[in-house]
Amino acid sequence: MAKRDYYEVLGVSRDASEEDIKKAYRRLAKKYHPDLHPGDKEAEEKFKEINEAYQVLSNKETRAQYDQFGHDGPTGQGFGGFDFSGAFDGFGDIFDMFFGGTGFGSRTSRRRGPSQGADIRYNLDISFEEAAFGTKKDIEVVRMENCPECKGSGAKNPGDVQTCPACNGTGEISQAQNTAFGRFVNIKTCDRCHGEGTIIVNPCPKCNGRKKIRRVRKISVTIPAGIDNNQIITLRGEGEPGDLGGPPGNLYVSITVRPHKLFTRKGYDLYCDIPITFGQAALGSVIEVPTLGGKIKYTIPAGTQTGTVFRLRNQGIQHLRSNSRGDLYVTVNIEVPKRLNEKQKELIQELERISAESEQRRSFFDKMKDAFGV
């Protein structure tokens, strides 16, 4: 298939200036670049055609030869053998303009900047009462800290930190490679300075140039009243120091609350089971109820059934960051004695005989007769 006129390919006139040709090339190269049309053979061919036209017309000598001899060139062999590397010399500019400098020929600096230090997690066990009322705990945390000898520079003396000769302080190494689509520049972090742009020629003897040392620190933690199991207390800035002047990380204290012998917690409410005798349930009684603040007296009415739940307001857990409290729910269960003497047996048998005549029991057995005919 006959080649199209190079001016037609770029969409410019024959008297177009070098700047007009360059602008037209940038616009079309962006439009048909293979990275923007993966798998599109038509776009790939157009991209090659655009680059071929640009390589000829962007050079004064080859443009003059093209204007005089056309596609055949002065030797009659055409302008073949393009490696397109000249066309890509300015392609980094295109990606700088349209893609933020991430393409062929891009040389955006990648030198490492300040970064926040690592966070630390600490698991702390506390008692049920400590969670309910709040407390203070001293914990020991193992963390990396800036070396006190070199103040985190890693060097023995201030002048022992020098610009990295491998990357000239940029923190990156560029490697150019010619491909079928042009000259590709690969940029990676400098292996020698690890992206910092500087190297230490005389390391600090205390930290051996590592800038940080491992230390054990005692830190006071305030446990607020009402904290619950698996909740986390954040101590900002108590993590490991940042790099290159970055802020320190945080310390996260994860709370584990040991279970209580009597109480079960649900939110800010407490639940407790209390055994009572048959007599206390039948006649009513004043019983002792345990609370987190100590024992209190509570009156249960006569005729209380086993499994009855009583609510004691404001006897639960204090709310976090509030003075309000949850409630205490007490479930009473009638305790049946396992061993009886003869006198106790006689009294219960007499009570059972009298109870058999009660209206409630009579009504139940009448219903059972109606249901089963017995």
PDB file of C-alpha atoms in Angstrom, residues 163-356:
ATOM      1  CA  THR A 163      26.011  13.259  48.427  1.00  0.00           C
ATOM      2  CA  CYS A 164      25.627   9.818  46.874  1.00  0.00           C
ATOM      3  CA  PRO A 165      28.065   9.552  43.919  1.00  0.00           C
ATOM      4  CA  ALA A 166      25.979   6.899  42.208  1.00  0.00           C
ATOM      5  CA  CYS A 167      22.884   9.094  41.751  1.00  0.00           C
ATOM      6  CA  ASN A 168      24.368  12.553  42.410  1.00  0.00           C
ATOM      7  CA  GLY A 169      21.900  13.104  45.221  1.00  0.00           C
ATOM      8  CA  THR A 170      18.733  12.474  43.210  1.00  0.00           C
ATOM      9  CA  GLY A 171      17.970   9.178  44.930  1.00  0.00           C
ATOM     10  CA  GLU A 172      17.325   7.453  41.591  1.00  0.00           C
ATOM     11  CA  ILE A 173      19.138   5.788  38.719  1.00  0.00           C
ATOM     12  CA  SER A 174      18.037   6.203  35.085  1.00  0.00           C
ATOM     13  CA  GLN A 175      18.606   3.497  32.483  1.00  0.00           C
ATOM     14  CA  ALA A 176      17.840   4.200  28.805  1.00  0.00           C
ATOM     15  CA  GLN A 177      16.762   1.433  26.448  1.00  0.00           C
ATOM     16  CA  ASN A 178      15.921   1.642  22.746  1.00  0.00           C
ATOM     17  CA  THR A 179      12.824  -0.312  21.744  1.00  0.00           C
ATOM     18  CA  ALA A 180      10.735  -0.680  18.596  1.00  0.00           C
ATOM     19  CA  PHE A 181       8.590   2.196  19.832  1.00  0.00           C
ATOM     20  CA  GLY A 182      11.424   4.498  20.806  1.00  0.00           C
ATOM     21  CA  ARG A 183      13.806   5.276  23.589  1.00  0.00           C
ATOM     22  CA  PHE A 184      12.455   4.096  26.932  1.00  0.00           C
ATOM     23  CA  VAL A 185      13.949   5.486  30.160  1.00  0.00           C
ATOM     24  CA  ASN A 186      13.570   3.244  33.206  1.00  0.00           C
ATOM     25  CA  ILE A 187      13.959   5.016  36.540  1.00  0.00           C
ATOM     26  CA  LYS A 188      14.545   3.078  39.751  1.00  0.00           C
ATOM     27  CA  THR A 189      15.566   3.839  43.325  1.00  0.00           C
ATOM     28  CA  CYS A 190      19.311   4.110  43.786  1.00  0.00           C
ATOM     29  CA  ASP A 191      20.691   0.862  45.227  1.00  0.00           C
ATOM     30  CA  ARG A 192      23.557   2.559  46.992  1.00  0.00           C
ATOM     31  CA  CYS A 193      21.732   5.252  48.993  1.00  0.00           C
ATOM     32  CA  HIS A 194      18.287   3.550  48.895  1.00  0.00           C
ATOM     33  CA  GLY A 195      16.650   6.706  47.587  1.00  0.00           C
ATOM     34  CA  GLU A 196      17.983   9.083  50.252  1.00  0.00           C
ATOM     35  CA  GLY A 197      20.456  10.844  47.990  1.00  0.00           C
ATOM     36  CA  THR A 198      23.182  10.710  50.644  1.00  0.00           C
ATOM     37  CA  ILE A 199      25.632   8.130  51.979  1.00  0.00           C
ATOM     38  CA  ILE A 200      27.480   7.831  55.300  1.00  0.00           C
ATOM     39  CA  VAL A 201      31.246   7.610  54.895  1.00  0.00           C
ATOM     40  CA  ASN A 202      32.050   7.301  58.607  1.00  0.00           C
ATOM     41  CA  PRO A 203      29.197   5.586  60.502  1.00  0.00           C
ATOM     42  CA  CYS A 204      28.257   6.251  64.103  1.00  0.00           C
ATOM     43  CA  PRO A 205      29.932   3.617  66.346  1.00  0.00           C
ATOM     44  CA  LYS A 206      26.866   3.283  68.604  1.00  0.00           C
ATOM     45  CA  CYS A 207      24.282   2.475  65.927  1.00  0.00           C
ATOM     46  CA  ASN A 208      26.751   1.392  63.222  1.00  0.00           C
ATOM     47  CA  GLY A 209      25.156   3.813  60.759  1.00  0.00           C
ATOM     48  CA  ARG A 210      21.645   2.395  61.173  1.00  0.00           C
ATOM     49  CA  LYS A 211      20.449   5.692  62.725  1.00  0.00           C
ATOM     50  CA  LYS A 212      18.202   3.894  65.218  1.00  0.00           C
ATOM     51  CA  ILE A 213      18.717   1.623  68.203  1.00  0.00           C
ATOM     52  CA  ARG A 214      16.341  -0.671  70.078  1.00  0.00           C
ATOM     53  CA  ARG A 215      15.218   0.660  73.466  1.00  0.00           C
ATOM     54  CA  VAL A 216      12.820  -0.438  76.227  1.00  0.00           C
ATOM     55  CA  ARG A 217      10.559   2.421  77.307  1.00  0.00           C
ATOM     56  CA  LYS A 218       8.187   2.604  80.312  1.00  0.00           C
ATOM     57  CA  ILE A 219       4.991   4.392  79.294  1.00  0.00           C
ATOM     58  CA  SER A 220       2.047   5.329  81.534  1.00  0.00           C
ATOM     59  CA  VAL A 221      -1.369   4.435  80.106  1.00  0.00           C
ATOM     60  CA  THR A 222      -4.593   5.921  81.475  1.00  0.00           C
ATOM     61  CA  ILE A 223      -7.451   3.395  81.308  1.00  0.00           C
ATOM     62  CA  PRO A 224     -10.786   5.271  81.188  1.00  0.00           C
ATOM     63  CA  ALA A 225     -13.730   4.035  83.259  1.00  0.00           C
ATOM     64  CA  GLY A 226     -16.128   1.964  81.187  1.00  0.00           C
ATOM     65  CA  ILE A 227     -13.650   0.560  78.673  1.00  0.00           C
ATOM     66  CA  ASP A 228     -14.638  -2.839  77.295  1.00  0.00           C
ATOM     67  CA  ASN A 229     -12.912  -5.941  76.040  1.00  0.00           C
ATOM     68  CA  ASN A 230     -11.004  -5.586  72.705  1.00  0.00           C
ATOM     69  CA  GLN A 231     -11.228  -1.798  72.699  1.00  0.00           C
ATOM     70  CA  ILE A 232      -8.069   0.117  71.786  1.00  0.00           C
ATOM     71  CA  ILE A 233      -6.394   3.123  73.410  1.00  0.00           C
ATOM     72  CA  THR A 234      -4.338   5.241  71.011  1.00  0.00           C
ATOM     73  CA  LEU A 235      -1.219   7.017  72.270  1.00  0.00           C
ATOM     74  CA  ARG A 236      -0.201   9.300  69.417  1.00  0.00           C
ATOM     75  CA  GLY A 237       3.489   9.797  68.791  1.00  0.00           C
ATOM     76  CA  GLU A 238       4.543   6.891  71.036  1.00  0.00           C
ATOM     77  CA  GLY A 239       5.409   4.596  68.131  1.00  0.00           C
ATOM     78  CA  GLU A 240       8.732   4.402  66.313  1.00  0.00           C
ATOM     79  CA  PRO A 241      10.405   7.563  64.963  1.00  0.00           C
ATOM     80  CA  GLY A 242       9.843   8.645  61.375  1.00  0.00           C
ATOM     81  CA  ASP A 243      12.443   8.694  58.614  1.00  0.00           C
ATOM     82  CA  LEU A 244      14.048  11.847  57.227  1.00  0.00           C
ATOM     83  CA  GLY A 245      12.258  14.082  59.714  1.00  0.00           C
ATOM     84  CA  GLY A 246       8.871  12.409  59.375  1.00  0.00           C
ATOM     85  CA  PRO A 247       6.476  12.200  62.377  1.00  0.00           C
ATOM     86  CA  PRO A 248       6.627   9.237  64.773  1.00  0.00           C
ATOM     87  CA  GLY A 249       4.105   6.437  64.626  1.00  0.00           C
ATOM     88  CA  ASN A 250       1.446   5.683  67.238  1.00  0.00           C
ATOM     89  CA  LEU A 251       1.143   3.169  70.064  1.00  0.00           C
ATOM     90  CA  TYR A 252      -2.097   1.158  70.054  1.00  0.00           C
ATOM     91  CA  VAL A 253      -2.919  -0.507  73.383  1.00  0.00           C
ATOM     92  CA  SER A 254      -5.420  -3.338  72.903  1.00  0.00           C
ATOM     93  CA  ILE A 255      -7.417  -4.052  76.082  1.00  0.00           C
ATOM     94  CA  THR A 256      -8.321  -7.535  77.285  1.00  0.00           C
ATOM     95  CA  VAL A 257     -10.684  -7.580  80.276  1.00  0.00           C
ATOM     96  CA  ARG A 258     -10.540 -10.647  82.513  1.00  0.00           C
ATOM     97  CA  PRO A 259     -13.983 -12.145  83.294  1.00  0.00           C
ATOM     98  CA  HIS A 260     -15.687 -11.564  86.675  1.00  0.00           C
ATOM     99  CA  LYS A 261     -16.769 -14.366  89.002  1.00  0.00           C
ATOM    100  CA  LEU A 262     -20.297 -12.991  89.479  1.00  0.00           C
ATOM    101  CA  PHE A 263     -21.101 -10.490  86.735  1.00  0.00           C
ATOM    102  CA  THR A 264     -21.556 -10.733  83.004  1.00  0.00           C
ATOM    103  CA  ARG A 265     -21.307  -7.530  81.001  1.00  0.00           C
ATOM    104  CA  LYS A 266     -23.376  -6.560  77.950  1.00  0.00           C
ATOM    105  CA  GLY A 267     -22.576  -3.048  76.844  1.00  0.00           C
ATOM    106  CA  TYR A 268     -22.823  -0.946  79.978  1.00  0.00           C
ATOM    107  CA  ASP A 269     -25.305  -3.257  81.747  1.00  0.00           C
ATOM    108  CA  LEU A 270     -24.424  -6.003  84.223  1.00  0.00           C
ATOM    109  CA  TYR A 271     -26.156  -9.350  84.733  1.00  0.00           C
ATOM    110  CA  CYS A 272     -26.062 -11.525  87.847  1.00  0.00           C
ATOM    111  CA  ASP A 273     -27.809 -14.731  89.044  1.00  0.00           C
ATOM    112  CA  ILE A 274     -28.770 -15.051  92.752  1.00  0.00           C
ATOM    113  CA  PRO A 275     -30.136 -18.201  94.405  1.00  0.00           C
ATOM    114  CA  ILE A 276     -33.033 -17.855  96.872  1.00  0.00           C
ATOM    115  CA  THR A 277     -34.950 -20.366  98.999  1.00  0.00           C
ATOM    116  CA  PHE A 278     -38.512 -21.494  98.419  1.00  0.00           C
ATOM    117  CA  GLY A 279     -39.566 -19.660 101.556  1.00  0.00           C
ATOM    118  CA  GLN A 280     -37.993 -16.398 100.429  1.00  0.00           C
ATOM    119  CA  ALA A 281     -39.755 -16.689  97.092  1.00  0.00           C
ATOM    120  CA  ALA A 282     -43.122 -17.605  98.618  1.00  0.00           C
ATOM    121  CA  LEU A 283     -43.167 -15.172 101.529  1.00  0.00           C
ATOM    122  CA  GLY A 284     -41.034 -12.369 100.083  1.00  0.00           C
ATOM    123  CA  SER A 285     -37.745 -11.356 101.617  1.00  0.00           C
ATOM    124  CA  VAL A 286     -34.966  -8.799 101.815  1.00  0.00           C
ATOM    125  CA  ILE A 287     -31.913 -10.239 100.059  1.00  0.00           C
ATOM    126  CA  GLU A 288     -28.343  -9.052  99.640  1.00  0.00           C
ATOM    127  CA  VAL A 289     -27.406  -8.158  96.066  1.00  0.00           C
ATOM    128  CA  PRO A 290     -23.751  -7.775  95.032  1.00  0.00           C
ATOM    129  CA  THR A 291     -22.818  -4.702  93.013  1.00  0.00           C
ATOM    130  CA  LEU A 292     -19.478  -3.347  91.845  1.00  0.00           C
ATOM    131  CA  GLY A 293     -19.661  -0.861  94.708  1.00  0.00           C
ATOM    132  CA  GLY A 294     -20.458  -3.469  97.376  1.00  0.00           C
ATOM    133  CA  LYS A 295     -23.516  -5.318  98.723  1.00  0.00           C
ATOM    134  CA  ILE A 296     -26.913  -3.613  98.865  1.00  0.00           C
ATOM    135  CA  LYS A 297     -30.316  -4.673 100.303  1.00  0.00           C
ATOM    136  CA  TYR A 298     -33.143  -5.423  97.904  1.00  0.00           C
ATOM    137  CA  THR A 299     -36.717  -6.527  98.715  1.00  0.00           C
ATOM    138  CA  ILE A 300     -38.302  -9.247  96.584  1.00  0.00           C
ATOM    139  CA  PRO A 301     -42.081  -9.558  96.766  1.00  0.00           C
ATOM    140  CA  ALA A 302     -44.024 -12.591  98.023  1.00  0.00           C
ATOM    141  CA  GLY A 303     -44.819 -15.117  95.304  1.00  0.00           C
ATOM    142  CA  THR A 304     -41.679 -14.448  93.297  1.00  0.00           C
ATOM    143  CA  GLN A 305     -41.228 -17.149  90.637  1.00  0.00           C
ATOM    144  CA  THR A 306     -37.906 -18.721  89.757  1.00  0.00           C
ATOM    145  CA  GLY A 307     -36.228 -16.959  86.821  1.00  0.00           C
ATOM    146  CA  THR A 308     -37.727 -13.561  87.679  1.00  0.00           C
ATOM    147  CA  VAL A 309     -35.459 -10.675  86.656  1.00  0.00           C
ATOM    148  CA  PHE A 310     -35.191  -7.507  88.742  1.00  0.00           C
ATOM    149  CA  ARG A 311     -33.662  -4.306  87.365  1.00  0.00           C
ATOM    150  CA  LEU A 312     -31.500  -2.149  89.616  1.00  0.00           C
ATOM    151  CA  ARG A 313     -30.997   1.194  87.906  1.00  0.00           C
ATOM    152  CA  ASN A 314     -27.588   2.883  87.724  1.00  0.00           C
ATOM    153  CA  GLN A 315     -25.784  -0.108  89.218  1.00  0.00           C
ATOM    154  CA  GLY A 316     -24.014  -1.047  85.982  1.00  0.00           C
ATOM    155  CA  ILE A 317     -20.898   0.222  84.211  1.00  0.00           C
ATOM    156  CA  GLN A 318     -20.111   3.912  83.810  1.00  0.00           C
ATOM    157  CA  HIS A 319     -20.342   5.107  80.202  1.00  0.00           C
ATOM    158  CA  LEU A 320     -17.105   6.152  78.510  1.00  0.00           C
ATOM    159  CA  ARG A 321     -16.625   9.924  78.651  1.00  0.00           C
ATOM    160  CA  SER A 322     -19.906  10.288  80.581  1.00  0.00           C
ATOM    161  CA  ASN A 323     -21.177  10.152  84.158  1.00  0.00           C
ATOM    162  CA  SER A 324     -24.247   8.080  83.300  1.00  0.00           C
ATOM    163  CA  ARG A 325     -24.261   4.403  84.176  1.00  0.00           C
ATOM    164  CA  GLY A 326     -25.857   1.216  82.966  1.00  0.00           C
ATOM    165  CA  ASP A 327     -28.176  -1.008  85.017  1.00  0.00           C
ATOM    166  CA  LEU A 328     -27.808  -4.245  86.954  1.00  0.00           C
ATOM    167  CA  TYR A 329     -30.200  -7.080  86.055  1.00  0.00           C
ATOM    168  CA  VAL A 330     -30.599  -9.688  88.816  1.00  0.00           C
ATOM    169  CA  THR A 331     -32.149 -13.069  88.017  1.00  0.00           C
ATOM    170  CA  VAL A 332     -33.410 -14.995  91.076  1.00  0.00           C
ATOM    171  CA  ASN A 333     -33.529 -18.788  90.974  1.00  0.00           C
ATOM    172  CA  ILE A 334     -35.229 -20.918  93.632  1.00  0.00           C
ATOM    173  CA  GLU A 335     -32.739 -23.356  95.059  1.00  0.00           C
ATOM    174  CA  VAL A 336     -34.115 -26.830  95.746  1.00  0.00           C
ATOM    175  CA  PRO A 337     -32.429 -28.520  98.720  1.00  0.00           C
ATOM    176  CA  LYS A 338     -30.756 -31.842  97.980  1.00  0.00           C
ATOM    177  CA  ARG A 339     -30.707 -33.241 101.527  1.00  0.00           C
ATOM    178  CA  LEU A 340     -33.603 -33.030 104.007  1.00  0.00           C
ATOM    179  CA  ASN A 341     -34.004 -34.335 107.569  1.00  0.00           C
ATOM    180  CA  GLU A 342     -37.207 -36.056 108.708  1.00  0.00           C
ATOM    181  CA  LYS A 343     -38.782 -32.920 110.158  1.00  0.00           C
ATOM    182  CA  GLN A 344     -38.181 -31.001 106.922  1.00  0.00           C
ATOM    183  CA  LYS A 345     -39.682 -33.824 104.889  1.00  0.00           C
ATOM    184  CA  GLU A 346     -42.856 -33.856 107.065  1.00  0.00           C
ATOM    185  CA  LEU A 347     -43.295 -30.119 106.732  1.00  0.00           C
ATOM    186  CA  ILE A 348     -42.869 -30.210 102.932  1.00  0.00           C
ATOM    187  CA  GLN A 349     -45.299 -33.136 102.632  1.00  0.00           C
ATOM    188  CA  GLU A 350     -47.870 -31.215 104.660  1.00  0.00           C
ATOM    189  CA  LEU A 351     -47.326 -28.151 102.472  1.00  0.00           C
ATOM    190  CA  GLU A 352     -47.713 -30.309  99.369  1.00  0.00           C
ATOM    191  CA  ARG A 353     -51.028 -31.728 100.691  1.00  0.00           C
ATOM    192  CA  ILE A 354     -52.384 -28.260 101.352  1.00  0.00           C
ATOM    193  CA  SER A 355     -51.088 -26.952  98.028  1.00  0.00           C
ATOM    194  CA  ALA A 356     -52.866 -29.756  96.192  1.00  0.00           C
TER     195      ALA A 356
END
